[in-house]
Coordinates of C-alpha atoms in Angstrom, one line a residue:
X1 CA -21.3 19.7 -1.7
X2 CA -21.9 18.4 1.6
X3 CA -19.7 16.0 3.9
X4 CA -22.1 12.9 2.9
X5 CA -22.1 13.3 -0.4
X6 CA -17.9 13.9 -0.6
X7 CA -17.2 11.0 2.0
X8 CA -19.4 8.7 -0.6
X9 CA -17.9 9.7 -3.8
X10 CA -14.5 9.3 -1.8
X11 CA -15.2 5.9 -0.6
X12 CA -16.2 4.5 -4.5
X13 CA -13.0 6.1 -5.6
X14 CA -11.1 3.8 -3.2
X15 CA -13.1 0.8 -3.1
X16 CA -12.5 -2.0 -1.1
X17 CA -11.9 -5.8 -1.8
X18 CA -14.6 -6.7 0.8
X19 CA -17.8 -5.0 2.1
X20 CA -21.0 -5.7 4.3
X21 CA -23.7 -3.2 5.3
X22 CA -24.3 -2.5 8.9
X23 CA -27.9 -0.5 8.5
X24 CA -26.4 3.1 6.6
X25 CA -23.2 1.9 8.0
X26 CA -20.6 0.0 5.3
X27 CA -17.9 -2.6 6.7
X28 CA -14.8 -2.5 4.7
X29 CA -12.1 -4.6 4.6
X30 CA -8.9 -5.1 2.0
X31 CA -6.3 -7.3 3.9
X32 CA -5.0 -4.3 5.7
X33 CA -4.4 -2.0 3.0
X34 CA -4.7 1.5 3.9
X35 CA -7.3 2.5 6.6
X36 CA -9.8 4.0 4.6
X37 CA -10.0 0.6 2.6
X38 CA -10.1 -0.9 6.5
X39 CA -13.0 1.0 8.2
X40 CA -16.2 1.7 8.8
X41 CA -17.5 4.2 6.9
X42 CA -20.6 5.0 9.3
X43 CA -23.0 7.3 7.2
X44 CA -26.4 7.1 8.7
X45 CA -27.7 4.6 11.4
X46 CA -26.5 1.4 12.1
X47 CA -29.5 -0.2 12.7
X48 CA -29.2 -1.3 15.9
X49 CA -27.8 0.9 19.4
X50 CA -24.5 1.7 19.0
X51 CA -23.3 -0.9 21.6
X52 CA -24.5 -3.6 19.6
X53 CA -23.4 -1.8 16.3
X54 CA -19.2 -1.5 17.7
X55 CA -19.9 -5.0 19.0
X56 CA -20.7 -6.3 15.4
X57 CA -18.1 -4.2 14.1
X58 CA -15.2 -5.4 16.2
X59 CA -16.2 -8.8 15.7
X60 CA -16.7 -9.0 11.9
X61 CA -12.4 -6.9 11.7
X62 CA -11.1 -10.0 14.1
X63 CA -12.6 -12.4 11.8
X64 CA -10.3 -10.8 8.9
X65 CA -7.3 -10.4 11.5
X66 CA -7.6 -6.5 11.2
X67 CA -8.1 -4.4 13.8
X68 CA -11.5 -2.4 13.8
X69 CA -11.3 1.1 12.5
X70 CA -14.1 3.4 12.0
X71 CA -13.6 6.3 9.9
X72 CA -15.8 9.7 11.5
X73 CA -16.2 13.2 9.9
X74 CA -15.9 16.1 11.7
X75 CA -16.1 19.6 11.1
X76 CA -18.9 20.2 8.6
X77 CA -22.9 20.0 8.1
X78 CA -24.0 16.6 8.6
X79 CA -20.8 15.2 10.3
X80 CA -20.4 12.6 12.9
X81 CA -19.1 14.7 15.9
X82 CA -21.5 13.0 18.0
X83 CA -20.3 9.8 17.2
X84 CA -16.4 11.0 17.6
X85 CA -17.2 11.7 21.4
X86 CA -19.2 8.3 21.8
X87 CA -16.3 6.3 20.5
X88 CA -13.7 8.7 22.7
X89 CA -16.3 7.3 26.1
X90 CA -16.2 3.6 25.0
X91 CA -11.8 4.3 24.9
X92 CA -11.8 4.0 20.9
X93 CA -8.4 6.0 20.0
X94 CA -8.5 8.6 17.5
X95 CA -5.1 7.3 15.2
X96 CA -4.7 9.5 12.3
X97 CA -6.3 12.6 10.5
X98 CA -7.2 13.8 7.3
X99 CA -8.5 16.3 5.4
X100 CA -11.1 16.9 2.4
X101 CA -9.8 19.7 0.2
X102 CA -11.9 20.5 -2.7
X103 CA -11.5 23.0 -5.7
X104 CA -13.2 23.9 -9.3
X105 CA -11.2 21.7 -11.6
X106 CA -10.8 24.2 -14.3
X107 CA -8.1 26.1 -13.0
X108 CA -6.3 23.4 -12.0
X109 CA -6.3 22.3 -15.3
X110 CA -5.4 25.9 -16.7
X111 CA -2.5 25.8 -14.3
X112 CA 1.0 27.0 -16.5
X113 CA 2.7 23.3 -16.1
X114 CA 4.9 21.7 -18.1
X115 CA 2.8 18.1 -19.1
X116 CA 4.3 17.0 -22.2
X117 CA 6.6 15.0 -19.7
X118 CA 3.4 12.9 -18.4
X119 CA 2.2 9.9 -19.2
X120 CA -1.5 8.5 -18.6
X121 CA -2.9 5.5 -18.7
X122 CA -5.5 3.4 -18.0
X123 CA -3.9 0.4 -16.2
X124 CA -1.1 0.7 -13.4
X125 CA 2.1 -0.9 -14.2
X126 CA 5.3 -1.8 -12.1
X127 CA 7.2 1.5 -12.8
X128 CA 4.1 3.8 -11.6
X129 CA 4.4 0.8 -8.4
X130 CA 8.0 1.5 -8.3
X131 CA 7.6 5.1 -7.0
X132 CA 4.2 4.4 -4.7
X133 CA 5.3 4.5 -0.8
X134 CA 2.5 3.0 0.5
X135 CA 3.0 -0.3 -1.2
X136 CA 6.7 -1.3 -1.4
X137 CA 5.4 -4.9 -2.5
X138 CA 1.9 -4.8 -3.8
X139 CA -0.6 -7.3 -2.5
X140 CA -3.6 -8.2 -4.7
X141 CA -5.5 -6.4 -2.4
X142 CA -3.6 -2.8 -3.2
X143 CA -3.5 -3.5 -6.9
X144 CA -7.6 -4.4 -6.7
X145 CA -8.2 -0.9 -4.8
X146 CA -5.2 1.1 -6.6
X147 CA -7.1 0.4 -10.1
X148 CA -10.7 0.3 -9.1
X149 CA -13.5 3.2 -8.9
X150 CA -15.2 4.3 -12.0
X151 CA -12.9 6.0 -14.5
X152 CA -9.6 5.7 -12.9
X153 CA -6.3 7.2 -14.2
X154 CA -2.5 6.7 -13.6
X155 CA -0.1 9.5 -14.5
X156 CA 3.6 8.9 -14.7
X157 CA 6.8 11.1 -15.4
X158 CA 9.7 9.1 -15.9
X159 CA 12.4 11.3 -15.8
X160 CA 15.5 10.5 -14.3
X161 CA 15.2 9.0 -10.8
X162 CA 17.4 6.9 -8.8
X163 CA 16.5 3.2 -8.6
X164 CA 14.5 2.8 -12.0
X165 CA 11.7 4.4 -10.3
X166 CA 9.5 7.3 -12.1
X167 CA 10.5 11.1 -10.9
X168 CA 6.6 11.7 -10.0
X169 CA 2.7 9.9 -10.3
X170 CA -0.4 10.7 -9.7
X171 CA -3.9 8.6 -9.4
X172 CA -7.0 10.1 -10.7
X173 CA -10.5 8.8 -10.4
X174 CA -13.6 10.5 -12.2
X175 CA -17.1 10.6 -10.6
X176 CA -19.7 12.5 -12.5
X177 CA -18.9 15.9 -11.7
X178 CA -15.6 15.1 -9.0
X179 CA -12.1 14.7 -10.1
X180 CA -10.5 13.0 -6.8
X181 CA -6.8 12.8 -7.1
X182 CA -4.7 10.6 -4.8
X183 CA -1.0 9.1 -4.8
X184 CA 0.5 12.4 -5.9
X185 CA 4.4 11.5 -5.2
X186 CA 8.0 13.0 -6.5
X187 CA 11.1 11.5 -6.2
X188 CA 12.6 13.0 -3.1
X189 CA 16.1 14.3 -4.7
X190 CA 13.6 15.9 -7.4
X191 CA 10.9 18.0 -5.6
X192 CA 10.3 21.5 -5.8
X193 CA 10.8 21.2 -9.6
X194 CA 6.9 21.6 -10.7
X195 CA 6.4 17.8 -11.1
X196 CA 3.4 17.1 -9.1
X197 CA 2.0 20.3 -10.1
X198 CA 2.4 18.7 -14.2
X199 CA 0.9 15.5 -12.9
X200 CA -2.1 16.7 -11.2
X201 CA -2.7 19.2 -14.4
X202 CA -2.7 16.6 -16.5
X203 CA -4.7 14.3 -14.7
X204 CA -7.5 17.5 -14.7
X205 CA -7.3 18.2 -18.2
X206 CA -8.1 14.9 -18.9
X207 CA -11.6 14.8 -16.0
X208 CA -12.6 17.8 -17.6
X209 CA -12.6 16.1 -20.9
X210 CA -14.8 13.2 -19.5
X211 CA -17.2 16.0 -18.2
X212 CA -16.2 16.6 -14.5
X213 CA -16.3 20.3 -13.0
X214 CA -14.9 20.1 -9.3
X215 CA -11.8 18.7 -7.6
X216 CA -11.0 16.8 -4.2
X217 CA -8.1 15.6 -2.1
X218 CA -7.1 13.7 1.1
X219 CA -4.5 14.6 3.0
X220 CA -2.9 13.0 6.5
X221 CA -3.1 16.5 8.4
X222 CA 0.5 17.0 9.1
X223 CA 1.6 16.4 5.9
X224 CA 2.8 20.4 5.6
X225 CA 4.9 20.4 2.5
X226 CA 1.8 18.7 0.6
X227 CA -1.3 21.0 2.2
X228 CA 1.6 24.3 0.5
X229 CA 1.3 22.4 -3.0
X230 CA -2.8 21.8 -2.7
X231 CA -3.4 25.5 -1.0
X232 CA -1.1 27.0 -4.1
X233 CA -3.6 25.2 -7.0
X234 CA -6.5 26.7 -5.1
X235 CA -7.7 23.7 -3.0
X236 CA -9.4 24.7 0.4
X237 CA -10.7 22.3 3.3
X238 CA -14.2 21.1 3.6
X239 CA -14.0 19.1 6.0
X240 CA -11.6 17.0 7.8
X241 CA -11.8 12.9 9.1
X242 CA -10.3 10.6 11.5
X243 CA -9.8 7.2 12.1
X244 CA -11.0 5.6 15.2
X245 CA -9.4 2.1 16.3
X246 CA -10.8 -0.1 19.1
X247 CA -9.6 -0.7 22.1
X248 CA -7.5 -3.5 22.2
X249 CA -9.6 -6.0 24.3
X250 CA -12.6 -5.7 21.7
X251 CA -10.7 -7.3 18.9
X252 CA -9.1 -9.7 21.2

């Protein structure tokens, strides 16, 4: 795989409530929620200089009352490191990192996990809500990107949590031959107890049945106790990405 191809099937897994192409370049929007459903996602040439390019960008984010984002890969064939040390000249401001972690799905669904405790399902529900951290109070924005992508699944283990709200989820979304897995979360009070490792077995038992052969993640770079759990199932980095925000007197 290479970066363009992984930063695609990525992108269609977390699909936005509002796009416009920019030349190869895709503007994203989704009332704010999350970055990547907030960027740029700059894959090829604008169209235009760059100049012009930001200018459009900036503009089209303070039209929507976001600020402008542009989301840049780094670290692999055909990544944007040029474009990384444009933006850093013009005083963009490199926010927050990620990486891409991929892995064959087949022993990630051969994993020994106990998954008779997890539940999957087709459409998201409040409980699976309930336990999601990035959404305390889901706009129909969230729920529109939460649920879309092209074969998407929710896992849930209720269990006994405090609050109502499920010991662990997981999200799912199935590509061809890429499992991407996403919103992989365990009730604090109940970690280290194999949950997520059930969840995200589960979830790739059931993309290898719809025909898929390799895995991915994305993961905020300092998220340590998360990169332990995705190096132990046999995930290794790719490549990693950043998001680039404009200087403040652009979207003003």
């Amino acid at each position: 795989a290479n970066a363009r191809e992984l930063d695609r099937v990525a992108a269609r897994a977390w699909p936005p409530t509002e796009r416009e192409p920019l030349g190869e370049w895709e503007l994203r929007a989704s009332g704010g929620f999350t970055r990547r459903a907030n960027s740029v996602l700059p894959l090829g040439d604008p169209g235009c200089g760059l100049d012009e390019a930001l200018r459009r960008v900036t503009g089209w984010y303070a039209e929507r009352g976001l600020p402008a984002y542009v989301q840049v890969s780094t670290g692999a064939e055909g990544t944007q490191e040029s474009l990384a040390a444009e933006l850093e000249t013009r005083g963009w401001t490199r926010e927050v990192s990620a990486q891409v972690r991929i892995a064959a799905l087949a022993p990630i669904a051969d994993q020994d996990a106990d998954v008779a405790a997890v539940t999957l399902s087709r459409q998201i529900d409040d409980a699976w809500l309930a336990r999601y951290q990035r959404s305390a109070r889901p706009t129909p924005e969230a729920l529109s990107v939460l649920s879309g992508g092209p074969s998407v699944w929710f896992a849930t283990i209720r269990g006994e949590a405090t609050e109502g709200a499920p010991a662990a989820i997981g999200r799912c979304v199935v590509d061809g031959r890429w499992a991407g897995f996403a919103a992989v979360e365990t009730a604090p009070e109940q970690r280290r107890q194999g949950l997520a490792r059930a969840v995200m077995t589960a979830l790739a038992r059931r993309a290898l049945e719809e025909g898929a052969s390799a895995a991915y993640l994305q993961v905020e770079t300092d998220n340590s106790g998360a990169h332990a759990l995705y190096e132990g199932m046999g995930f290794t980095l790719h490549h990693s990405y950043h998001h680039w925000r404009a200087p403040s007197t652009d979207h003003a």
